[in-house]
Short mmCIF file of C-alpha atoms and ligand atoms in Angstrom, two decimals:
data_model
loop_
_atom_site.label_atom_id
_atom_site.label_comp_id
_atom_site.label_asym_id
_atom_site.label_seq_id
_atom_site.Cartn_x
_atom_site.Cartn_y
_atom_site.Cartn_z
CA UNK A 196 110.27 124.94 101.30
CA UNK A 197 107.67 122.49 102.63
CA UNK A 198 109.59 122.12 105.89
CA UNK A 199 109.01 125.77 106.81
CA UNK A 200 106.18 126.77 109.12
CA UNK A 201 103.44 129.20 108.14
CA UNK A 202 105.16 131.94 110.16
CA UNK A 203 108.49 131.26 108.39
CA UNK A 204 106.86 131.14 104.96
CA UNK A 205 105.08 134.44 105.60
CA UNK A 206 108.47 135.96 106.36
CA UNK A 207 110.05 134.36 103.26
CA UNK A 208 107.31 135.77 101.04
CA UNK A 209 107.92 139.24 102.48
CA UNK A 210 111.68 138.92 101.96
CA UNK A 211 111.02 137.86 98.34
CA UNK A 212 112.92 134.61 98.90
CA UNK A 213 110.22 132.96 96.80
CA UNK A 214 106.86 133.93 95.36
CA UNK A 215 103.49 132.53 96.33
CA UNK A 216 103.27 131.08 92.83
CA UNK A 217 106.51 129.14 93.36
CA UNK A 218 105.41 128.01 96.79
CA UNK A 219 101.99 126.93 95.53
CA UNK A 220 103.52 125.02 92.59
CA UNK A 221 105.86 123.29 94.99
CA UNK A 222 102.93 122.12 97.11
CA UNK A 223 100.86 121.08 94.09
CA UNK A 224 103.82 119.00 92.85
CA UNK A 225 104.14 117.34 96.22
CA UNK A 226 100.44 116.48 96.25
CA UNK A 227 100.75 114.96 92.76
CA UNK A 228 103.77 112.94 93.75
CA UNK A 229 102.88 111.86 97.27
CA UNK A 230 99.16 111.95 97.96
CA UNK A 231 98.65 108.58 96.28
CA UNK A 232 100.17 107.15 99.50
CA UNK A 233 97.85 109.02 101.88
CA UNK A 234 94.62 109.90 100.05
CA UNK A 235 94.38 113.09 102.10
CA UNK A 236 92.72 115.12 99.32
CA UNK A 237 89.32 114.54 97.71
CA UNK A 238 89.69 117.43 95.27
CA UNK A 239 92.77 119.39 94.18
CA UNK A 240 92.04 122.81 92.67
CA UNK A 241 95.27 123.35 90.78
CA UNK A 242 94.22 126.04 88.35
CA UNK A 243 92.43 128.30 90.79
CA UNK A 244 95.24 127.80 93.32
CA UNK A 245 97.78 129.16 90.85
CA UNK A 246 95.48 132.03 89.98
CA UNK A 247 95.02 132.90 93.66
CA UNK A 248 98.79 132.66 94.17
CA UNK A 249 99.47 135.18 91.37
CA UNK A 250 96.94 137.55 92.91
CA UNK A 251 98.57 137.10 96.29
CA UNK A 252 101.96 137.94 94.78
CA UNK A 253 100.54 141.23 93.50
CA UNK A 254 99.09 142.01 96.92
CA UNK A 255 102.38 141.15 98.62
CA UNK A 256 104.26 143.45 96.24
CA UNK A 257 101.98 146.32 97.23
CA UNK A 258 102.94 145.82 100.89
CA UNK A 259 100.79 145.58 104.01
CA UNK A 260 99.30 142.18 103.09
CA UNK A 261 97.98 139.93 105.91
CA UNK A 262 100.30 137.16 107.14
CA UNK A 263 98.23 134.49 105.39
CA UNK A 264 98.53 136.16 102.00
CA UNK A 265 100.01 133.69 99.51
CA UNK A 266 100.08 130.72 101.95
CA UNK A 267 98.84 127.39 100.47
CA UNK A 268 96.18 125.84 102.69
CA UNK A 269 93.38 123.29 102.23
CA UNK A 270 89.82 123.06 103.53
CA UNK A 271 88.10 120.05 105.00
CA UNK A 272 85.49 119.00 102.45
CA UNK A 273 82.73 119.94 104.90
CA UNK A 274 83.15 123.68 104.13
CA UNK A 275 81.17 125.01 101.18
CA UNK A 276 83.47 126.36 98.48
CA UNK A 277 81.94 128.30 95.62
CA UNK A 278 82.18 126.51 92.28
CA UNK A 279 84.03 123.55 93.81
CA UNK A 280 82.61 120.16 94.77
CA UNK A 281 81.78 119.98 98.48
CA UNK A 282 81.18 116.29 99.19
CA UNK A 283 81.35 116.00 102.98
CA UNK A 284 82.97 112.61 102.29
CA UNK A 285 79.62 111.22 101.12
CA UNK A 286 78.18 109.73 97.98
CA UNK A 287 75.14 111.85 98.83
CA UNK A 288 77.03 115.03 97.91
CA UNK A 289 79.43 113.61 95.33
CA UNK A 290 77.74 115.77 92.68
CA UNK A 291 77.26 118.89 94.82
CA UNK A 292 79.00 122.04 93.58
CA UNK A 293 78.46 124.69 96.21
CA UNK A 294 77.05 128.01 94.94
CA UNK A 295 78.63 129.95 97.83
CA UNK A 296 81.55 130.03 100.27
CA UNK A 297 81.37 129.22 103.97
CA UNK A 298 82.24 132.22 106.16
CA UNK A 299 85.49 130.51 107.22
CA UNK A 300 86.46 130.08 103.57
CA UNK A 301 85.51 133.68 102.80
CA UNK A 302 87.59 134.98 105.74
CA UNK A 303 90.66 133.10 104.51
CA UNK A 304 90.12 134.31 100.94
CA UNK A 305 89.94 137.89 102.21
CA UNK A 306 93.30 137.40 103.88
CA UNK A 307 94.80 136.12 100.62
CA UNK A 308 95.27 132.44 101.57
CA UNK A 309 95.60 130.12 98.56
CA UNK A 310 93.30 127.06 98.47
CA UNK A 311 95.08 123.92 97.23
CA UNK A 312 91.95 121.79 97.48
CA UNK A 313 89.52 119.95 99.73
CA UNK A 314 90.61 117.33 102.24
CA UNK A 315 89.22 113.87 102.84
CA UNK A 316 87.08 113.13 105.88
CA UNK A 317 84.77 110.61 107.49
CA UNK A 318 81.33 110.72 105.90
CA UNK A 319 79.43 113.73 107.31
CA UNK A 320 82.21 113.98 109.94
CA UNK A 321 81.05 110.83 111.70
CA UNK A 322 83.99 108.74 112.77
CA UNK A 323 87.33 108.63 114.53
CA UNK A 324 89.43 106.82 111.95
CA UNK A 325 88.61 108.19 108.50
CA UNK A 326 87.46 104.76 107.42
CA UNK A 327 83.91 105.91 106.58
CA UNK A 328 84.73 108.26 103.68
CA UNK A 329 83.07 107.49 100.35
CA UNK A 330 86.44 108.37 98.80
CA UNK A 331 88.36 105.69 100.68
CA UNK A 332 90.37 105.78 103.88
CA UNK A 333 93.09 108.32 104.62
CA UNK A 334 96.41 106.78 105.67
CA UNK A 335 98.52 107.99 108.53
CA UNK A 336 101.81 109.42 107.18
CA UNK A 337 103.65 107.99 110.23
CA UNK A 338 102.52 104.47 109.40
CA UNK A 339 100.35 103.88 106.37
CA UNK A 340 98.95 100.69 107.93
CA UNK A 341 97.36 102.86 110.59
CA UNK A 342 94.44 105.27 110.64
CA UNK A 343 95.06 109.04 110.77
CA UNK A 344 92.18 109.56 113.22
CA UNK A 345 88.96 111.26 112.27
CA UNK A 346 86.86 112.81 111.17
CA UNK A 347 89.33 115.46 109.95
CA UNK A 348 91.90 112.78 109.01
CA UNK A 349 92.60 114.31 105.61
CA UNK A 350 93.26 117.74 107.11
CA UNK A 351 95.65 116.26 109.71
CA UNK A 352 97.43 113.88 107.32
CA UNK A 353 97.89 116.65 104.71
CA UNK A 354 99.70 118.81 107.29
CA UNK A 355 101.74 115.85 108.63
CA UNK A 356 102.84 114.82 105.12
CA UNK A 357 103.59 118.47 104.29
CA UNK A 358 100.97 118.58 101.52
CA UNK A 359 99.51 121.83 102.90
CA UNK A 360 100.96 124.43 105.22
CA UNK A 361 97.82 124.43 107.35
CA UNK A 362 94.24 123.22 106.98
CA UNK A 363 90.76 123.93 108.26
CA UNK A 364 88.84 121.24 110.13
CA UNK A 365 85.80 120.74 112.34
CA UNK A 366 85.35 119.19 115.76
CA UNK A 367 82.00 117.87 117.02
CA UNK A 368 83.40 115.39 119.52
CA UNK A 369 87.14 115.47 118.91
CA UNK A 370 87.58 115.56 115.16
CA UNK A 371 90.25 118.26 115.15
CA UNK A 372 92.20 117.22 118.26
CA UNK A 373 92.20 113.42 117.85
CA UNK A 374 93.50 113.31 114.23
CA UNK A 375 96.00 116.08 115.08
CA UNK A 376 97.24 113.88 117.94
CA UNK A 377 97.45 110.72 115.83
CA UNK A 378 99.25 112.52 112.99
CA UNK A 379 101.71 114.46 115.18
CA UNK A 380 100.46 117.95 114.33
CA UNK A 381 98.80 120.78 116.26
CA UNK A 382 95.03 121.37 116.24
CA UNK A 383 92.64 123.74 117.97
CA UNK A 384 88.90 123.51 118.60
CA UNK A 385 87.77 127.01 119.62
CA UNK A 386 84.96 127.92 122.04
CA UNK A 387 81.52 127.16 120.59
CA UNK A 388 80.44 130.34 118.79
CA UNK A 389 83.94 131.74 118.21
CA UNK A 390 84.07 130.63 114.56
CA UNK A 391 81.07 130.88 112.23
CA UNK A 392 79.30 127.65 111.29
CA UNK A 393 77.68 129.26 108.25
CA UNK A 394 78.39 127.20 105.14
CA UNK A 395 79.80 124.34 107.18
CA UNK A 396 77.68 121.26 106.54
CA UNK A 397 75.86 120.55 109.81
CA UNK A 398 76.37 117.32 111.73
CA UNK A 399 75.32 118.12 115.33
CA UNK A 400 74.65 121.85 115.44
CA UNK A 401 75.02 122.39 119.19
CA UNK A 402 78.45 120.73 119.17
CA UNK A 403 80.04 121.53 115.76
CA UNK A 404 82.88 124.02 115.75
CA UNK A 405 85.52 124.82 113.13
CA UNK A 406 89.20 125.33 113.83
CA UNK A 407 92.69 125.05 112.33
CA UNK A 408 95.26 122.24 112.06
CA UNK A 409 98.89 123.29 111.54
CA UNK A 410 102.53 122.53 112.40
CA UNK A 411 102.78 124.69 115.51
CA UNK A 412 100.77 126.68 118.02
CA UNK A 413 102.06 129.86 116.42
CA UNK A 414 100.65 128.76 113.06
CA UNK A 415 97.34 127.90 114.71
CA UNK A 416 97.22 131.43 116.11
CA UNK A 417 97.72 132.96 112.66
CA UNK A 418 94.98 130.75 111.20
CA UNK A 419 92.55 131.46 114.04
CA UNK A 420 93.04 135.20 113.60
CA UNK A 421 91.50 134.82 110.17
CA UNK A 422 88.92 132.09 110.88
CA UNK A 423 87.35 133.66 113.99
CA UNK A 424 84.73 136.35 113.43
CA UNK A 425 81.28 137.42 114.47
CA UNK A 426 78.85 136.35 111.77
CA UNK A 427 75.23 137.55 111.77
CA UNK A 428 74.47 134.66 109.39
CA UNK A 429 75.12 132.16 112.21
CA UNK A 430 72.70 132.67 115.10
CA UNK A 431 75.10 130.99 117.54
CA UNK A 432 78.07 133.10 116.52
CA UNK A 433 79.19 135.33 119.38
CA UNK A 434 79.57 139.07 118.98
CA UNK A 435 82.81 139.48 120.84
CA UNK A 436 86.04 141.13 119.69
CA UNK A 437 88.63 138.71 118.27
CA UNK A 438 91.98 139.28 120.02
CA UNK A 439 95.19 139.11 117.97
CA UNK A 440 96.15 135.58 119.00
CA UNK A 441 99.50 135.86 117.27
CA UNK A 442 100.71 138.67 119.54
CA UNK A 443 99.69 136.82 122.73
CA UNK A 444 102.27 134.04 122.63
CA UNK A 445 105.18 135.35 124.66
CA UNK A 446 103.94 135.10 128.26
CA UNK A 447 105.89 132.61 130.38
CA UNK A 448 103.93 129.73 131.92
CA UNK A 449 105.37 130.68 135.32
CA UNK A 450 102.53 130.54 137.83
CA UNK A 451 100.12 128.86 135.37
CA UNK A 452 97.89 126.49 137.34
CA UNK A 453 97.42 123.27 135.37
CA UNK A 454 94.56 121.01 136.44
CA UNK A 455 95.28 117.31 135.94
CA UNK A 456 92.01 115.35 136.04
CA UNK A 457 92.17 111.98 137.75
CA UNK A 458 89.52 110.65 135.34
CA UNK A 459 91.79 111.23 132.32
CA UNK A 460 94.50 108.90 133.63
CA UNK A 461 92.47 105.87 134.60
CA UNK A 462 91.42 102.68 132.92
CA UNK A 463 91.53 102.66 129.13
CA UNK A 464 94.59 104.87 128.85
CA UNK A 465 97.51 103.15 127.17
CA UNK A 466 100.38 103.08 129.77
CA UNK A 467 103.04 104.30 127.32
CA UNK A 468 100.78 107.21 126.32
CA UNK A 469 100.31 108.04 130.01
CA UNK A 470 104.09 108.18 130.48
CA UNK A 471 104.49 110.59 127.55
CA UNK A 472 101.82 112.88 128.97
CA UNK A 473 103.32 112.77 132.49
CA UNK A 474 106.67 113.77 131.01
CA UNK A 475 105.10 116.68 129.13
CA UNK A 476 103.43 117.86 132.33
CA UNK A 477 106.76 117.62 134.17
CA UNK A 478 108.33 119.72 131.44
CA UNK A 479 105.69 122.40 131.97
CA UNK A 480 106.25 122.17 135.71
CA UNK A 481 109.98 122.72 135.21
CA UNK A 482 109.07 125.80 133.18
CA UNK A 483 107.30 127.25 136.23
CA UNK A 484 103.73 125.98 135.96
CA UNK A 485 102.13 124.21 138.90
CA UNK A 486 100.24 120.92 138.64
CA UNK A 487 96.99 120.60 140.58
CA UNK A 488 95.10 117.31 140.90
CA UNK A 489 91.44 117.84 140.03
CA UNK A 490 88.30 115.75 139.54
CA UNK A 491 85.85 115.84 136.64
CA UNK A 492 83.50 113.25 138.12
CA UNK A 493 80.94 113.11 135.32
CA UNK A 494 83.53 112.23 132.66
CA UNK A 495 82.27 108.61 132.28
CA UNK A 496 78.87 109.97 131.20
CA UNK A 497 80.25 112.10 128.36
CA UNK A 498 80.41 109.41 125.67
CA UNK A 499 76.89 108.03 126.33
CA UNK A 500 75.39 111.55 126.47
CA UNK A 501 77.17 112.51 123.25
CA UNK A 502 75.94 109.40 121.45
CA UNK A 503 72.36 110.45 122.15
CA UNK A 504 72.73 114.17 121.42
CA UNK A 505 74.92 113.95 118.30
CA UNK A 506 72.79 111.31 116.51
CA UNK A 507 69.57 113.14 117.51
CA UNK A 508 70.80 116.38 115.99
CA UNK A 509 72.25 114.62 112.95
CA UNK A 510 68.96 112.84 112.25
CA UNK A 511 67.28 116.25 112.03
CA UNK A 512 70.09 117.90 110.05
CA UNK A 513 70.40 115.10 107.54
CA UNK A 514 66.67 114.98 106.79
CA UNK A 515 67.30 117.68 104.18
CA UNK A 516 69.05 115.14 101.94
CA UNK A 517 65.94 113.74 100.32
CA UNK A 518 66.85 113.38 96.65
CA UNK A 519 64.62 116.32 95.76
CA UNK A 520 66.55 119.52 96.31
CA UNK A 521 70.20 118.62 95.82
CA UNK A 522 72.57 115.73 96.28
CA UNK A 523 72.18 112.14 95.13
CA UNK A 524 68.93 111.10 93.45
CA UNK A 525 68.12 107.46 92.65
CA UNK A 526 67.30 106.41 89.08
CA UNK A 527 63.67 106.06 87.96
CA UNK A 528 61.76 106.49 91.23
CA UNK A 529 58.28 105.02 91.12
CA UNK A 530 56.79 107.51 93.57
CA UNK A 531 57.84 110.07 96.19
CA UNK A 532 58.38 107.52 98.93
CA UNK A 533 60.52 105.37 96.65
CA UNK A 534 62.53 108.48 95.74
CA UNK A 535 63.22 109.30 99.42
CA UNK A 536 64.01 105.76 100.40
CA UNK A 537 66.30 104.82 97.56
CA UNK A 538 68.05 108.21 97.33
CA UNK A 539 68.89 108.11 101.03
CA UNK A 540 69.57 104.38 101.02
CA UNK A 541 72.08 104.72 98.18
CA UNK A 542 73.53 108.08 99.20
CA UNK A 543 74.42 107.39 102.84
CA UNK A 544 76.96 104.91 104.18
CA UNK A 545 76.50 102.51 107.11
CA UNK A 546 77.73 104.73 109.96
CA UNK A 547 75.54 107.64 108.84
CA UNK A 548 72.52 105.34 108.64
CA UNK A 549 73.28 103.93 112.09
CA UNK A 550 73.33 107.43 113.58
CA UNK A 551 70.14 108.53 111.81
CA UNK A 552 68.37 105.45 113.17
CA UNK A 553 69.63 105.99 116.73
CA UNK A 554 68.83 109.70 116.60
CA UNK A 555 65.35 109.26 115.16
CA UNK A 556 64.59 106.69 117.85
CA UNK A 557 65.90 108.94 120.64
CA UNK A 558 63.73 111.83 119.46
CA UNK A 559 60.56 109.87 118.86
CA UNK A 560 57.43 110.48 120.94
CA UNK A 561 57.63 108.71 124.27
CA UNK A 562 61.43 108.44 124.20
CA UNK A 563 62.40 112.11 124.03
CA UNK A 564 62.34 112.59 127.82
CA UNK A 565 64.12 109.34 128.54
CA UNK A 566 66.98 109.99 126.11
CA UNK A 567 67.43 113.46 124.67
CA UNK A 568 66.28 115.41 127.72
CA UNK A 569 68.26 113.14 130.04
CA UNK A 570 71.37 113.56 127.89
CA UNK A 571 70.96 117.35 128.00
CA UNK A 572 70.79 117.16 131.80
CA UNK A 573 73.99 115.14 131.89
CA UNK A 574 75.51 117.73 129.63
CA UNK A 575 74.81 120.40 132.24
CA UNK A 576 76.54 118.29 134.93
CA UNK A 577 79.58 117.93 132.69
CA UNK A 578 79.72 121.67 132.18
CA UNK A 579 79.45 122.21 135.93
CA UNK A 580 82.42 119.89 136.53
CA UNK A 581 84.53 122.14 134.31
CA UNK A 582 83.24 125.36 135.87
CA UNK A 583 84.12 124.10 139.35
CA UNK A 584 87.58 123.04 138.18
CA UNK A 585 88.24 126.44 136.61
CA UNK A 586 87.69 128.08 139.98
CA UNK A 587 91.07 126.75 141.07
CA UNK A 588 93.02 126.17 137.83
CA UNK A 589 93.72 128.16 134.63
CA UNK A 590 93.89 125.26 132.21
CA UNK A 591 93.22 121.51 132.25
CA UNK A 592 95.67 119.07 130.64
CA UNK A 593 95.75 115.39 129.83
CA UNK A 594 95.97 113.00 126.89
CA UNK A 595 94.05 113.82 123.69
CA UNK A 596 93.32 110.22 122.91
CA UNK A 597 93.73 106.93 124.82
CA UNK A 598 96.38 105.42 122.53
CA UNK A 599 98.42 106.20 119.40
CA UNK A 600 97.15 105.47 115.87
CA UNK A 601 95.62 102.00 115.49
CA UNK A 602 95.59 99.68 112.47
CA UNK A 603 92.88 99.82 109.80
CA UNK A 604 89.96 97.60 110.68
CA UNK A 605 91.05 97.27 114.31
CA UNK A 606 87.75 98.69 115.58
CA UNK A 607 85.73 98.06 112.48
CA UNK A 608 83.22 95.61 113.93
CA UNK A 609 82.71 97.41 117.17
CA UNK A 610 81.19 100.89 117.01
CA UNK A 611 81.42 101.27 120.79
CA UNK A 612 85.21 100.65 120.82
CA UNK A 613 85.46 103.34 118.14
CA UNK A 614 83.26 105.72 120.14
CA UNK A 615 85.62 105.36 123.13
CA UNK A 616 88.42 106.91 121.04
CA UNK A 617 86.89 110.27 121.94
CA UNK A 618 86.55 109.69 125.65
CA UNK A 619 88.89 112.61 126.49
CA UNK A 620 87.70 115.04 123.84
CA UNK A 621 83.91 114.78 123.85
CA UNK A 622 83.22 116.48 127.20
CA UNK A 623 84.81 119.67 125.87
CA UNK A 624 82.26 119.83 123.04
CA UNK A 625 79.36 119.09 125.36
CA UNK A 626 80.47 122.03 127.51
CA UNK A 627 81.33 124.25 124.49
CA UNK A 628 84.88 124.86 125.76
CA UNK A 629 88.04 125.39 123.69
CA UNK A 630 90.56 122.53 123.44
CA UNK A 631 93.88 122.09 121.74
CA UNK A 632 96.19 119.17 120.96
CA UNK A 633 99.93 119.37 120.37
CA UNK A 634 102.53 116.65 119.80
CA UNK A 635 104.15 115.61 123.09
CA UNK A 636 106.12 112.48 122.29
CA UNK A 637 106.25 109.20 120.41
CA UNK A 638 105.18 105.66 121.31
CA UNK A 639 106.44 102.94 118.94
CA UNK A 640 107.38 105.75 116.61
CA UNK A 641 103.80 107.04 116.52
CA UNK A 642 102.81 110.48 117.80
CA UNK A 643 101.01 111.17 121.07
CA UNK A 644 99.02 114.37 121.64
CA UNK A 645 98.86 116.48 124.78
CA UNK A 646 95.43 118.06 125.24
CA UNK A 647 94.88 121.46 126.81
CA UNK A 648 91.35 122.55 127.72
CA UNK A 649 90.59 126.18 128.55
CA UNK A 650 87.75 128.21 129.97
CA UNK A 651 85.37 129.95 127.53
CA UNK A 652 87.23 132.23 125.09
CA UNK A 653 90.63 131.34 126.56
CA UNK A 654 92.06 130.41 123.14
CA UNK A 655 94.85 132.95 123.63
CA UNK A 656 95.87 131.33 126.90
CA UNK A 657 95.89 127.84 125.34
CA UNK A 658 97.88 128.97 122.30
CA UNK A 659 100.33 130.79 124.54
CA UNK A 660 100.91 127.75 126.79
CA UNK A 661 101.27 125.50 123.75
CA UNK A 662 103.73 127.90 122.10
CA UNK A 663 105.82 128.11 125.27
CA UNK A 664 105.94 124.28 125.40
CA UNK A 665 106.99 124.20 121.74
CA UNK A 666 109.82 126.66 122.42
CA UNK A 667 111.27 124.10 124.86
CA UNK A 668 110.56 120.88 122.96
CA UNK A 669 110.89 119.71 119.38
CA UNK A 670 108.09 117.11 119.10
CA UNK A 671 106.17 119.39 116.74
CA UNK A 672 109.19 119.50 114.42
CA UNK A 673 109.45 115.73 114.01
CA UNK A 674 108.36 114.24 110.72
CA UNK A 675 107.42 110.71 109.69
CA UNK A 676 110.67 108.88 108.89
CA UNK A 677 109.59 108.14 105.30
CA UNK A 678 109.42 111.90 104.72
CA UNK A 679 112.51 112.66 106.77
CA UNK A 680 114.80 111.11 104.14
CA UNK A 681 113.15 112.75 101.19
CA UNK A 682 114.95 115.79 99.79
N1 LIG B 977 84.33 110.68 116.55
C1 LIG B 977 83.18 111.42 116.93
C2 LIG B 977 82.00 110.96 116.14
O1 LIG B 977 82.14 110.03 115.44
C3 LIG B 977 83.43 112.88 116.73
C4 LIG B 977 83.37 113.29 115.32
C5 LIG B 977 83.58 114.75 115.12
O2 LIG B 977 84.12 115.44 116.00
N2 LIG B 977 83.14 115.26 113.98
O3 LIG B 977 80.94 111.50 116.20
#
């Protein structure tokens, strides 16, 4: 059952081939048996999952239930879930039971999806390897000596190891697309404002965006249908009709103009990864698309601009964790200052502290113009690059990440090497554009992701192109060999 896609499972539930309760039990058993190898879950909500599954079965029996009804999914532990611990991968929130649901969670509940639990992540979504979680690293199901990518490593690994049908995730600088690429699954970061950020713990508010991770573009479309909505509770949510992404998948790519940016194939890109991506582009060309060489000249400035803006915004967002209102509080504080200092000192890990320090510095009087304002100006130039490119192409494609999954500790001592992991994904967030990653090949038996970047609100076009590619290729149907043999 776990080999079936969301679309196939939805059909099976309608045909009464199995019930949601059976399906949910099957997934819970797999998590019990296998997740010790991957550590993709922080919390498993067995009892409520079975309860939700029984409710879904009733709704399915009545007929007319949404496609997601009865489908076992999991949420990144950054989304608030009522009555369930929401840790954000941090000791700071280890004791935090959310009193309400994030809008994304609420939307999926309304459609009858069953929550299996909460997935592991880099602390406060800061990282590209899932090595910064308070709950320990997540392991890549393709090679457990390697990282799954981050920060949504748990959400990507859970889908790759078939421990959830699909998952929710968030992407501030690449955290949906990069782990999806490294784990051989499909992931979509929507346009900024397409999906509500309400109830999603804030990292860098002008960049954060939620999206799905799943086994195929079709499954992503079904998930996005539910996740996307206008939400008056999020002031940056956009009041624009949500198309039915699932019914927009059948257009041929004939005539699609694909922009191939020179800057995404230069120095730093692993040669074997480049070959895989070139082959994927040739495949799309043979399907009728045309390849157009383009330039995105400000690409080299994306990582430095991001590492001013994201820490600046995180230093403001994370000031709320003060040991007073909720979250970790130190023992026996002597006074208020001691309470702040020790609660934050004990509650946050090294990477979070590093970012708060950088961000506080960048925002301090006298430095604001030199750093934050400058970075915002660079951000505008990056956006302009994309807008100029989209005058002559429909979609931009290239690698999602510079190389396949790397070994644990490989970039541990060098934050800058780690930051370069996101060199191809970060510009998209700075511009607020949608981006998607799908499996396009293997290098040393490790997955490589093809990235597609669209114009604002072109999610349907991206999903359609990705689906058409997946109709012609089977990379998205490959599984890690350790799971291939298992019954
Ligand atoms: N890896 C990037 C960072 O560490 C992006 C993280 C994200 O998208 N949440 O900030």
